[in-house]
mmCIF file of C-alpha atoms in Angstrom:
data_model
loop_
_atom_site.group_PDB
_atom_site.id
_atom_site.type_symbol
_atom_site.label_atom_id
_atom_site.label_comp_id
_atom_site.label_asym_id
_atom_site.label_seq_id
_atom_site.Cartn_x
_atom_site.Cartn_y
_atom_site.Cartn_z
ATOM 1 C CA MET A 1 44.333 106.965 126.950
ATOM 2 C CA THR A 2 47.443 105.663 128.668
ATOM 3 C CA THR A 3 48.457 103.767 125.515
ATOM 4 C CA VAL A 4 47.933 106.886 123.361
ATOM 5 C CA ALA A 5 49.955 109.059 125.731
ATOM 6 C CA LEU A 6 52.791 106.503 125.791
ATOM 7 C CA ARG A 7 52.773 106.372 122.008
ATOM 8 C CA HIS A 8 53.024 110.175 121.806
ATOM 9 C CA ARG A 9 55.904 110.249 124.322
ATOM 10 C CA LEU A 10 57.755 107.609 122.357
ATOM 11 C CA ALA A 11 57.105 109.468 119.099
ATOM 12 C CA GLU A 12 58.619 112.615 120.586
ATOM 13 C CA ARG A 13 61.806 110.615 121.172
ATOM 14 C CA GLY A 14 61.787 109.273 117.623
ATOM 15 C CA VAL A 15 60.377 105.870 118.544
ATOM 16 C CA ASP A 16 57.333 104.984 116.403
ATOM 17 C CA ARG A 17 56.014 102.211 114.198
ATOM 18 C CA VAL A 18 58.443 103.149 111.433
ATOM 19 C CA LEU A 19 61.179 101.613 113.548
ATOM 20 C CA LEU A 20 59.552 98.247 113.056
ATOM 21 C CA LEU A 21 60.886 98.403 109.474
ATOM 22 C CA LEU A 22 64.356 98.034 110.962
ATOM 23 C CA VAL A 23 63.553 94.722 112.634
ATOM 24 C CA PRO A 24 64.133 92.493 109.558
ATOM 25 C CA GLY A 25 67.416 94.209 108.816
ATOM 26 C CA ALA A 26 68.529 93.973 112.430
ATOM 27 C CA VAL A 27 67.701 90.241 112.562
ATOM 28 C CA PHE A 28 69.550 89.719 109.278
ATOM 29 C CA VAL A 29 72.690 91.468 110.585
ATOM 30 C CA ALA A 30 72.525 89.596 113.893
ATOM 31 C CA LEU A 31 72.248 86.184 112.265
ATOM 32 C CA LEU A 32 74.685 86.632 109.376
ATOM 33 C CA PHE A 33 77.289 88.926 110.937
ATOM 34 C CA LEU A 34 77.156 89.350 114.683
ATOM 35 C CA TYR A 35 76.675 85.693 115.602
ATOM 36 C CA PRO A 36 79.408 84.338 113.277
ATOM 37 C CA PHE A 37 81.758 87.134 114.423
ATOM 38 C CA LEU A 38 81.202 86.499 118.138
ATOM 39 C CA TYR A 39 81.430 82.748 117.647
ATOM 40 C CA GLY A 40 84.723 83.103 115.744
ATOM 41 C CA LEU A 41 86.060 85.524 118.381
ATOM 42 C CA GLN A 42 85.434 83.180 121.271
ATOM 43 C CA LEU A 43 86.764 80.219 119.252
ATOM 44 C CA SER A 44 90.026 82.095 118.646
ATOM 45 C CA PHE A 45 90.635 82.110 122.407
ATOM 46 C CA GLN A 46 90.415 78.305 122.606
ATOM 47 C CA PRO A 47 93.770 77.074 121.190
ATOM 48 C CA LYS A 48 93.781 73.549 119.851
ATOM 49 C CA ASP A 49 97.006 72.669 121.660
ATOM 50 C CA GLY A 50 96.387 74.744 124.785
ATOM 51 C CA GLY A 51 98.795 77.392 126.034
ATOM 52 C CA GLY A 52 96.334 79.998 127.249
ATOM 53 C CA PRO A 53 93.630 82.063 125.533
ATOM 54 C CA LEU A 54 96.169 84.216 123.621
ATOM 55 C CA ALA A 55 98.279 81.312 122.348
ATOM 56 C CA ASN A 56 96.923 81.563 118.785
ATOM 57 C CA TYR A 57 97.700 85.278 118.589
ATOM 58 C CA ARG A 58 101.213 84.745 119.991
ATOM 59 C CA ARG A 59 101.776 82.026 117.421
ATOM 60 C CA PHE A 60 100.658 84.291 114.581
ATOM 61 C CA PHE A 61 102.911 87.206 115.474
ATOM 62 C CA THR A 62 105.943 85.022 116.300
ATOM 63 C CA ASP A 63 105.697 83.049 113.066
ATOM 64 C CA ALA A 64 107.247 85.200 110.321
ATOM 65 C CA TYR A 65 105.496 83.252 107.567
ATOM 66 C CA LEU A 66 102.102 84.071 109.106
ATOM 67 C CA ARG A 67 102.967 87.568 110.304
ATOM 68 C CA ASP A 68 104.183 88.653 106.868
ATOM 69 C CA THR A 69 100.767 87.944 105.370
ATOM 70 C CA ILE A 70 99.576 91.265 106.824
ATOM 71 C CA TRP A 71 102.197 93.216 104.848
ATOM 72 C CA ILE A 72 101.684 91.117 101.717
ATOM 73 C CA THR A 73 97.932 91.748 101.758
ATOM 74 C CA LEU A 74 98.378 95.457 102.470
ATOM 75 C CA ARG A 75 100.806 95.685 99.517
ATOM 76 C CA LEU A 76 97.983 94.402 97.313
ATOM 77 C CA GLY A 77 94.923 95.988 98.894
ATOM 78 C CA LEU A 78 96.127 99.563 99.433
ATOM 79 C CA PRO A 79 97.558 100.182 95.924
ATOM 80 C CA ALA A 80 94.588 98.517 94.225
ATOM 81 C CA ALA A 81 92.050 100.577 96.197
ATOM 82 C CA LEU A 82 94.001 103.792 95.755
ATOM 83 C CA PHE A 83 94.451 103.272 92.027
ATOM 84 C CA ASN A 84 90.768 102.463 91.475
ATOM 85 C CA VAL A 85 89.635 105.541 93.373
ATOM 86 C CA LEU A 86 92.059 107.915 91.642
ATOM 87 C CA ALA A 87 91.385 106.454 88.199
ATOM 88 C CA SER A 88 87.634 106.741 88.693
ATOM 89 C CA ILE A 89 87.745 110.490 89.398
ATOM 90 C CA PRO A 90 88.552 111.895 85.907
ATOM 91 C CA ILE A 91 86.380 109.289 84.161
ATOM 92 C CA ALA A 92 83.375 109.869 86.434
ATOM 93 C CA TYR A 93 83.903 113.643 86.220
ATOM 94 C CA ARG A 94 83.583 113.419 82.399
ATOM 95 C CA MET A 95 80.758 110.895 82.497
ATOM 96 C CA ARG A 96 78.466 112.955 84.744
ATOM 97 C CA GLY A 97 77.524 115.211 81.841
ATOM 98 C CA ARG A 98 75.281 114.378 78.896
ATOM 99 C CA PHE A 99 76.828 113.274 75.621
ATOM 100 C CA ARG A 100 76.209 110.764 72.903
ATOM 101 C CA GLY A 101 77.170 107.184 73.725
ATOM 102 C CA LYS A 102 77.242 107.762 77.501
ATOM 103 C CA ARG A 103 75.163 104.665 78.317
ATOM 104 C CA LEU A 104 77.289 102.453 76.097
ATOM 105 C CA ILE A 105 80.546 103.667 77.672
ATOM 106 C CA THR A 106 79.124 103.328 81.193
ATOM 107 C CA THR A 107 78.039 99.776 80.396
ATOM 108 C CA LEU A 108 81.502 98.870 79.119
ATOM 109 C CA LEU A 109 83.117 100.278 82.266
ATOM 110 C CA VAL A 110 80.786 98.317 84.531
ATOM 111 C CA VAL A 111 80.933 94.992 82.639
ATOM 112 C CA PRO A 112 83.841 93.596 84.746
ATOM 113 C CA ILE A 113 81.476 93.435 87.722
ATOM 114 C CA THR A 114 79.533 90.709 85.914
ATOM 115 C CA LEU A 115 82.662 88.657 85.211
ATOM 116 C CA GLY A 116 83.656 87.869 88.781
ATOM 117 C CA THR A 117 87.130 87.226 90.109
ATOM 118 C CA VAL A 118 87.436 83.678 88.787
ATOM 119 C CA LEU A 119 86.551 84.537 85.178
ATOM 120 C CA THR A 120 88.772 87.614 85.323
ATOM 121 C CA ALA A 121 91.678 85.501 86.572
ATOM 122 C CA GLU A 122 91.158 82.979 83.778
ATOM 123 C CA GLY A 123 91.146 85.820 81.247
ATOM 124 C CA LEU A 124 94.417 87.210 82.640
ATOM 125 C CA ILE A 125 96.028 83.806 82.393
ATOM 126 C CA GLU A 126 94.854 83.463 78.810
ATOM 127 C CA TYR A 127 96.126 86.874 77.695
ATOM 128 C CA LEU A 128 99.111 87.566 79.946
ATOM 129 C CA SER A 129 100.716 84.172 80.452
ATOM 130 C CA PRO A 130 104.143 83.480 78.875
ATOM 131 C CA VAL A 131 102.308 81.885 75.903
ATOM 132 C CA GLY A 132 99.424 84.361 75.927
ATOM 133 C CA TRP A 133 98.507 86.901 73.280
ATOM 134 C CA PHE A 134 100.223 89.833 74.994
ATOM 135 C CA ASN A 135 103.643 88.189 75.117
ATOM 136 C CA LYS A 136 103.225 86.840 71.572
ATOM 137 C CA VAL A 137 102.570 90.367 70.290
ATOM 138 C CA VAL A 138 105.400 92.141 72.153
ATOM 139 C CA MET A 139 107.877 89.427 71.210
ATOM 140 C CA ALA A 140 106.769 89.525 67.567
ATOM 141 C CA LEU A 141 107.317 93.294 67.578
ATOM 142 C CA GLY A 142 110.795 92.775 69.013
ATOM 143 C CA LEU A 143 110.057 94.774 72.162
ATOM 144 C CA VAL A 144 111.300 91.966 74.438
ATOM 145 C CA ASP A 145 113.500 88.951 73.974
ATOM 146 C CA GLU A 146 111.650 86.696 76.422
ATOM 147 C CA PRO A 147 108.080 86.542 77.809
ATOM 148 C CA VAL A 148 107.206 89.134 80.411
ATOM 149 C CA ARG A 149 105.997 87.477 83.637
ATOM 150 C CA LEU A 150 102.698 89.129 84.480
ATOM 151 C CA VAL A 151 100.768 86.263 86.083
ATOM 152 C CA HIS A 152 101.399 83.869 88.956
ATOM 153 C CA ASN A 153 103.060 86.737 90.830
ATOM 154 C CA TYR A 154 102.248 90.022 92.562
ATOM 155 C CA TRP A 155 101.382 91.845 89.357
ATOM 156 C CA GLY A 156 98.816 89.270 88.254
ATOM 157 C CA VAL A 157 96.868 89.606 91.513
ATOM 158 C CA LEU A 158 97.142 93.435 91.462
ATOM 159 C CA LEU A 159 95.788 93.580 87.909
ATOM 160 C CA SER A 160 92.940 91.271 88.844
ATOM 161 C CA LEU A 161 92.009 93.454 91.827
ATOM 162 C CA ILE A 162 92.083 96.580 89.693
ATOM 163 C CA ILE A 163 89.920 95.067 86.945
ATOM 164 C CA THR A 164 87.295 93.716 89.332
ATOM 165 C CA GLY A 165 87.350 96.692 91.727
ATOM 166 C CA PHE A 166 87.359 99.631 89.324
ATOM 167 C CA PRO A 167 83.683 99.402 88.271
ATOM 168 C CA PHE A 168 82.637 99.494 91.923
ATOM 169 C CA ALA A 169 84.761 102.568 92.649
ATOM 170 C CA PHE A 170 83.640 104.230 89.408
ATOM 171 C CA LEU A 171 79.913 103.835 90.193
ATOM 172 C CA LEU A 172 80.342 105.178 93.722
ATOM 173 C CA THR A 173 82.425 108.147 92.549
ATOM 174 C CA LEU A 174 79.912 108.884 89.772
ATOM 175 C CA SER A 175 77.042 108.879 92.270
ATOM 176 C CA TYR A 176 78.904 111.325 94.571
ATOM 177 C CA LEU A 177 79.774 113.610 91.652
ATOM 178 C CA SER A 178 76.186 113.550 90.415
ATOM 179 C CA GLY A 179 75.078 114.798 93.823
ATOM 180 C CA ILE A 180 77.162 117.973 93.538
ATOM 181 C CA ASP A 181 75.109 120.904 92.227
ATOM 182 C CA PRO A 182 76.636 121.981 88.851
ATOM 183 C CA THR A 183 75.463 125.546 89.463
ATOM 184 C CA LEU A 184 78.268 125.894 91.999
ATOM 185 C CA GLU A 185 80.849 125.489 89.255
ATOM 186 C CA ARG A 186 78.924 127.732 86.889
ATOM 187 C CA ALA A 187 78.845 130.434 89.536
ATOM 188 C CA ALA A 188 82.585 130.152 90.005
ATOM 189 C CA ALA A 189 83.059 130.322 86.210
ATOM 190 C CA THR A 190 81.198 133.638 86.103
ATOM 191 C CA LEU A 191 83.700 134.952 88.633
ATOM 192 C CA GLY A 192 86.620 134.001 86.367
ATOM 193 C CA ALA A 193 87.648 130.628 87.803
ATOM 194 C CA SER A 194 89.280 128.303 85.267
ATOM 195 C CA ARG A 195 88.180 124.683 84.788
ATOM 196 C CA GLY A 196 91.133 123.465 86.876
ATOM 197 C CA GLN A 197 90.435 125.961 89.642
ATOM 198 C CA ARG A 198 86.746 124.981 89.755
ATOM 199 C CA PHE A 199 87.679 121.336 90.129
ATOM 200 C CA ARG A 200 90.380 121.986 92.735
ATOM 201 C CA TYR A 201 88.563 124.447 94.960
ATOM 202 C CA ILE A 202 84.886 123.416 94.535
ATOM 203 C CA THR A 203 84.400 119.907 93.200
ATOM 204 C CA MET A 204 87.248 118.143 94.929
ATOM 205 C CA PRO A 205 86.556 119.430 98.453
ATOM 206 C CA LEU A 206 82.910 118.409 98.076
ATOM 207 C CA LEU A 207 83.869 115.048 96.578
ATOM 208 C CA ALA A 208 86.650 114.150 99.051
ATOM 209 C CA PRO A 209 84.417 112.815 101.866
ATOM 210 C CA GLY A 210 82.708 110.510 99.373
ATOM 211 C CA LEU A 211 86.075 109.373 98.022
ATOM 212 C CA ALA A 212 87.109 108.426 101.542
ATOM 213 C CA VAL A 213 84.110 106.108 101.835
ATOM 214 C CA THR A 214 84.744 104.754 98.348
ATOM 215 C CA PHE A 215 88.366 104.021 99.297
ATOM 216 C CA CYS A 216 87.255 102.162 102.437
ATOM 217 C CA LEU A 217 84.821 99.934 100.563
ATOM 218 C CA SER A 218 87.309 99.317 97.745
ATOM 219 C CA PHE A 219 90.014 98.453 100.290
ATOM 220 C CA VAL A 220 87.794 95.938 102.063
ATOM 221 C CA LEU A 221 87.081 94.200 98.751
ATOM 222 C CA ALA A 222 90.776 94.147 97.809
ATOM 223 C CA PHE A 223 92.061 93.156 101.271
ATOM 224 C CA SER A 224 89.843 90.074 101.352
ATOM 225 C CA VAL A 225 91.371 88.805 98.109
ATOM 226 C CA PHE A 226 91.374 85.010 97.820
ATOM 227 C CA PRO A 227 90.583 83.521 94.351
ATOM 228 C CA SER A 228 92.894 85.941 92.529
ATOM 229 C CA ALA A 229 95.747 85.254 94.910
ATOM 230 C CA VAL A 230 95.428 81.548 94.181
ATOM 231 C CA MET A 231 94.741 81.575 90.438
ATOM 232 C CA VAL A 232 96.987 84.367 89.161
ATOM 233 C CA GLY A 233 99.343 84.654 92.127
ATOM 234 C CA GLU A 234 101.801 82.562 94.040
ATOM 235 C CA PRO A 235 99.678 81.443 96.998
ATOM 236 C CA GLN A 236 102.506 79.902 99.023
ATOM 237 C CA GLY A 237 105.006 82.668 98.327
ATOM 238 C CA GLU A 238 104.712 86.148 96.917
ATOM 239 C CA THR A 239 100.917 86.359 97.278
ATOM 240 C CA HIS A 240 100.452 84.355 100.444
ATOM 241 C CA VAL A 241 97.740 86.725 101.677
ATOM 242 C CA ILE A 242 96.100 86.606 105.074
ATOM 243 C CA SER A 243 92.857 85.077 103.773
ATOM 244 C CA ILE A 244 94.850 82.121 102.406
ATOM 245 C CA ALA A 245 96.590 81.773 105.799
ATOM 246 C CA ALA A 246 93.193 81.665 107.530
ATOM 247 C CA TYR A 247 91.909 79.056 105.052
ATOM 248 C CA ASP A 248 94.997 76.848 105.298
ATOM 249 C CA THR A 249 95.063 76.803 109.089
ATOM 250 C CA ALA A 250 91.365 76.040 109.322
ATOM 251 C CA PHE A 251 90.772 73.614 106.468
ATOM 252 C CA ARG A 252 94.174 72.178 105.672
ATOM 253 C CA ASP A 253 95.529 71.860 109.187
ATOM 254 C CA PHE A 254 92.022 71.475 110.686
ATOM 255 C CA ASP A 255 92.898 74.031 113.384
ATOM 256 C CA TYR A 256 89.650 76.007 113.418
ATOM 257 C CA SER A 257 90.700 77.936 116.488
ATOM 258 C CA MET A 258 93.852 79.243 114.801
ATOM 259 C CA GLY A 259 91.899 79.940 111.614
ATOM 260 C CA SER A 260 89.485 82.042 113.614
ATOM 261 C CA ALA A 261 92.369 83.929 115.209
ATOM 262 C CA VAL A 262 93.822 84.739 111.775
ATOM 263 C CA ALA A 263 90.383 85.916 110.624
ATOM 264 C CA MET A 264 90.068 88.169 113.679
ATOM 265 C CA ILE A 265 93.469 89.687 112.981
ATOM 266 C CA MET A 266 92.427 90.223 109.367
ATOM 267 C CA ALA A 267 89.289 92.043 110.547
ATOM 268 C CA LEU A 268 91.312 94.131 112.995
ATOM 269 C CA VAL A 269 93.752 95.286 110.277
ATOM 270 C CA MET A 270 90.853 96.298 108.040
ATOM 271 C CA LEU A 271 89.184 98.198 110.894
ATOM 272 C CA VAL A 272 92.410 100.081 111.681
ATOM 273 C CA VAL A 273 92.822 101.200 108.062
ATOM 274 C CA ILE A 274 89.147 102.197 107.794
ATOM 275 C CA ALA A 275 89.303 104.065 111.119
ATOM 276 C CA LEU A 276 92.341 106.050 109.952
ATOM 277 C CA VAL A 277 90.623 106.987 106.656
ATOM 278 C CA LEU A 278 87.372 107.940 108.372
ATOM 279 C CA LEU A 279 89.324 109.953 110.964
ATOM 280 C CA TRP A 280 90.890 111.889 108.099
ATOM 281 C CA ARG A 281 87.409 112.255 106.572
ATOM 282 C CA THR A 282 86.183 114.118 109.681
ATOM 283 C CA THR A 283 88.628 116.921 108.836
ATOM 284 C CA LEU A 284 86.991 117.480 105.441
ATOM 285 C CA TYR A 285 83.930 119.434 104.428
ATOM 286 C CA ARG A 286 80.791 117.783 105.801
ATOM 287 C CA GLY A 287 78.058 120.244 104.788
ATOM 288 C CA ALA A 288 75.494 119.961 102.044
ATOM 289 C CA THR A 289 76.740 119.478 98.486
ATOM 290 C CA GLY A 290 73.817 121.219 96.857
ATOM 291 C CA GLY A 291 72.585 117.988 95.312
ATOM 292 C CA LYS A 292 70.375 118.059 92.254
ATOM 293 C CA GLY A 293 67.831 115.861 94.008
#
């Protein structure tokens, strides 16, 4: 009887056997995220050359070459995430309806996910390099006198991030749009609202919280750029992003403590951006969207 009573009391507080389903996930997160994070955090406070627990962080922020990697990575991650989210809105808005060829078009839009960053970078080099097809065509048409430099610089990495990140943003935006009840727009139409007014005053306010989450996830993917910055960028100059700085200090200089500090700073910058976006999200509409189920 005591066991039954205890079980009932726990159930009233939301604690029952269903919670056991969370155990595998909790163990997975602890082993693959929490432990490496805590290990890297404590390692960052153990400088290789001494100087106190904060020596690595002082070195990072006093070294312009290292400090500037934050701005360089933000210049890539923020525009790429913003472009992918904004570009996905009109396409997903049109794709949520039923029309002929919808599956084929959706498949074509999602294909870049299967390519990966390395294959995408190789494709950009093939098509956009000074001797690639793009420059051959524009020079043959007389549009330019010399090849346009679109790879091994900032633009090459940005294009790679857009190509690989857009399908992800598109699928998320499409899922959020599909969850908005279309009868809301039809009701507004019966009251005389135009297509633009329905999108501005009904769809967009309901979609905005989802777009904030989509932006956060897209930004995390773009901010952690590494292969693209090496293959189609200038890794020691214009695209010396913070992930490359962490890799170089850890595996080129064999200073694992400093590499961990750079990784912690990288995580902190991402968390700050995400916190600001989610803080803005709290000011938006958070009620039910009238999903279609």
